[in-house]
Amino acid sequence: MSIRLTPRSAKEAVGGIWQDSQGAVWLCASVRAIPEKGRANAALIKLLAKTLGLPPAAISLEAGDISRLKRVRISANTAIVMQRLQILAGDT
């Protein structure tokens, strides 16, 4: 899954989409944590787990450790996760 993360946000949220210059679509997320020593990444995983109703261990960061643009892997029932992600992205 592709995510565009905004650290140091006033609120924590997942939802909406952002499209980059190549046309790739990214799910938007924001966390209050600062982007130092992996704090924002950890907050993102915790937020995604809570939002998707999954244990944090089911979500891992694959790429984008120091970038706003992240790739995460979700180890869970794909159909349920995809349905929840479509709702978050505004694709109902």
mmCIF file of C-alpha atoms in Angstrom:
data_model
loop_
_atom_site.group_PDB
_atom_site.id
_atom_site.type_symbol
_atom_site.label_atom_id
_atom_site.label_comp_id
_atom_site.label_asym_id
_atom_site.label_seq_id
_atom_site.Cartn_x
_atom_site.Cartn_y
_atom_site.Cartn_z
ATOM 1 C CA MET A 1 0.000 0.000 0.000
ATOM 2 C CA SER A 2 1.246 3.499 -0.836
ATOM 3 C CA ILE A 3 0.855 6.264 1.743
ATOM 4 C CA ARG A 4 1.736 9.953 1.799
ATOM 5 C CA LEU A 5 2.464 10.813 5.430
ATOM 6 C CA THR A 6 2.277 14.254 7.016
ATOM 7 C CA PRO A 7 4.101 14.318 10.367
ATOM 8 C CA ARG A 8 3.662 17.030 13.022
ATOM 9 C CA SER A 9 -0.005 17.361 12.153
ATOM 10 C CA ALA A 10 -2.594 18.916 14.455
ATOM 11 C CA LYS A 11 -4.607 15.689 14.315
ATOM 12 C CA GLU A 12 -4.084 12.044 13.429
ATOM 13 C CA ALA A 13 -6.122 10.826 10.497
ATOM 14 C CA VAL A 14 -6.185 8.488 7.514
ATOM 15 C CA GLY A 15 -8.239 9.361 4.476
ATOM 16 C CA GLY A 16 -8.321 10.918 1.067
ATOM 17 C CA ILE A 17 -5.929 10.462 -1.804
ATOM 18 C CA TRP A 18 -3.023 12.384 -3.302
ATOM 19 C CA GLN A 19 -1.724 11.935 -6.847
ATOM 20 C CA ASP A 20 1.940 12.482 -7.670
ATOM 21 C CA SER A 21 3.344 13.922 -10.911
ATOM 22 C CA GLN A 22 3.607 10.437 -12.462
ATOM 23 C CA GLY A 23 -0.063 9.743 -11.796
ATOM 24 C CA ALA A 24 0.464 7.321 -8.910
ATOM 25 C CA VAL A 25 -2.235 7.477 -6.245
ATOM 26 C CA TRP A 26 -1.291 7.579 -2.546
ATOM 27 C CA LEU A 27 -3.536 7.265 0.514
ATOM 28 C CA CYS A 28 -3.090 10.299 2.794
ATOM 29 C CA ALA A 29 -2.287 9.980 6.475
ATOM 30 C CA SER A 30 -1.247 12.439 9.151
ATOM 31 C CA VAL A 31 0.273 11.875 12.585
ATOM 32 C CA ARG A 32 1.224 14.147 15.467
ATOM 33 C CA ALA A 33 4.631 12.525 15.926
ATOM 34 C CA ILE A 34 7.800 14.228 14.773
ATOM 35 C CA PRO A 35 9.835 12.697 11.944
ATOM 36 C CA GLU A 36 12.830 11.796 14.098
ATOM 37 C CA LYS A 37 14.213 8.397 15.092
ATOM 38 C CA GLY A 38 11.307 6.561 13.464
ATOM 39 C CA ARG A 39 8.646 8.155 15.670
ATOM 40 C CA ALA A 40 6.402 9.221 12.771
ATOM 41 C CA ASN A 41 6.737 5.785 11.140
ATOM 42 C CA ALA A 42 5.788 4.046 14.388
ATOM 43 C CA ALA A 43 2.831 6.400 14.804
ATOM 44 C CA LEU A 44 1.733 5.661 11.238
ATOM 45 C CA ILE A 45 1.770 1.904 11.825
ATOM 46 C CA LYS A 46 -0.164 2.318 15.069
ATOM 47 C CA LEU A 47 -2.712 4.604 13.369
ATOM 48 C CA LEU A 48 -3.178 2.258 10.405
ATOM 49 C CA ALA A 49 -3.620 -0.714 12.725
ATOM 50 C CA LYS A 50 -6.259 1.110 14.744
ATOM 51 C CA THR A 51 -8.041 2.437 11.655
ATOM 52 C CA LEU A 52 -8.089 -0.922 9.866
ATOM 53 C CA GLY A 53 -8.878 -2.942 12.990
ATOM 54 C CA LEU A 54 -5.649 -4.936 12.776
ATOM 55 C CA PRO A 55 -2.855 -5.694 15.219
ATOM 56 C CA PRO A 56 0.217 -3.466 14.681
ATOM 57 C CA ALA A 57 2.283 -6.601 13.982
ATOM 58 C CA ALA A 58 0.235 -7.093 10.778
ATOM 59 C CA ILE A 59 1.656 -3.866 9.295
ATOM 60 C CA SER A 60 5.275 -3.256 8.356
ATOM 61 C CA LEU A 61 7.127 -0.447 6.606
ATOM 62 C CA GLU A 62 8.666 -1.643 3.330
ATOM 63 C CA ALA A 63 10.048 1.610 1.908
ATOM 64 C CA GLY A 64 10.187 5.312 2.647
ATOM 65 C CA ASP A 65 11.854 5.239 6.039
ATOM 66 C CA ILE A 66 12.929 8.892 5.764
ATOM 67 C CA SER A 67 10.500 10.028 3.065
ATOM 68 C CA ARG A 68 6.925 11.317 3.179
ATOM 69 C CA LEU A 69 6.024 8.692 0.605
ATOM 70 C CA LYS A 70 5.802 5.289 2.267
ATOM 71 C CA ARG A 71 5.128 1.736 1.182
ATOM 72 C CA VAL A 72 3.655 -0.528 3.828
ATOM 73 C CA ARG A 73 2.840 -4.218 3.766
ATOM 74 C CA ILE A 74 -0.332 -5.454 5.418
ATOM 75 C CA SER A 75 -0.533 -9.116 6.385
ATOM 76 C CA ALA A 76 -4.262 -9.665 6.763
ATOM 77 C CA ASN A 77 -7.406 -10.711 4.917
ATOM 78 C CA THR A 78 -6.969 -8.821 1.654
ATOM 79 C CA ALA A 79 -10.658 -8.427 0.782
ATOM 80 C CA ILE A 80 -11.565 -6.861 4.118
ATOM 81 C CA VAL A 81 -8.528 -4.566 4.111
ATOM 82 C CA MET A 82 -9.176 -3.445 0.523
ATOM 83 C CA GLN A 83 -12.791 -2.621 1.354
ATOM 84 C CA ARG A 84 -11.722 -0.528 4.353
ATOM 85 C CA LEU A 85 -9.015 1.212 2.320
ATOM 86 C CA GLN A 86 -11.481 2.123 -0.428
ATOM 87 C CA ILE A 87 -13.722 3.732 2.161
ATOM 88 C CA LEU A 88 -10.761 5.689 3.594
ATOM 89 C CA ALA A 89 -9.709 6.848 0.151
ATOM 90 C CA GLY A 90 -13.225 8.074 -0.551
ATOM 91 C CA ASP A 91 -13.951 5.367 -3.135
ATOM 92 C CA THR A 92 -17.306 4.165 -1.832
#
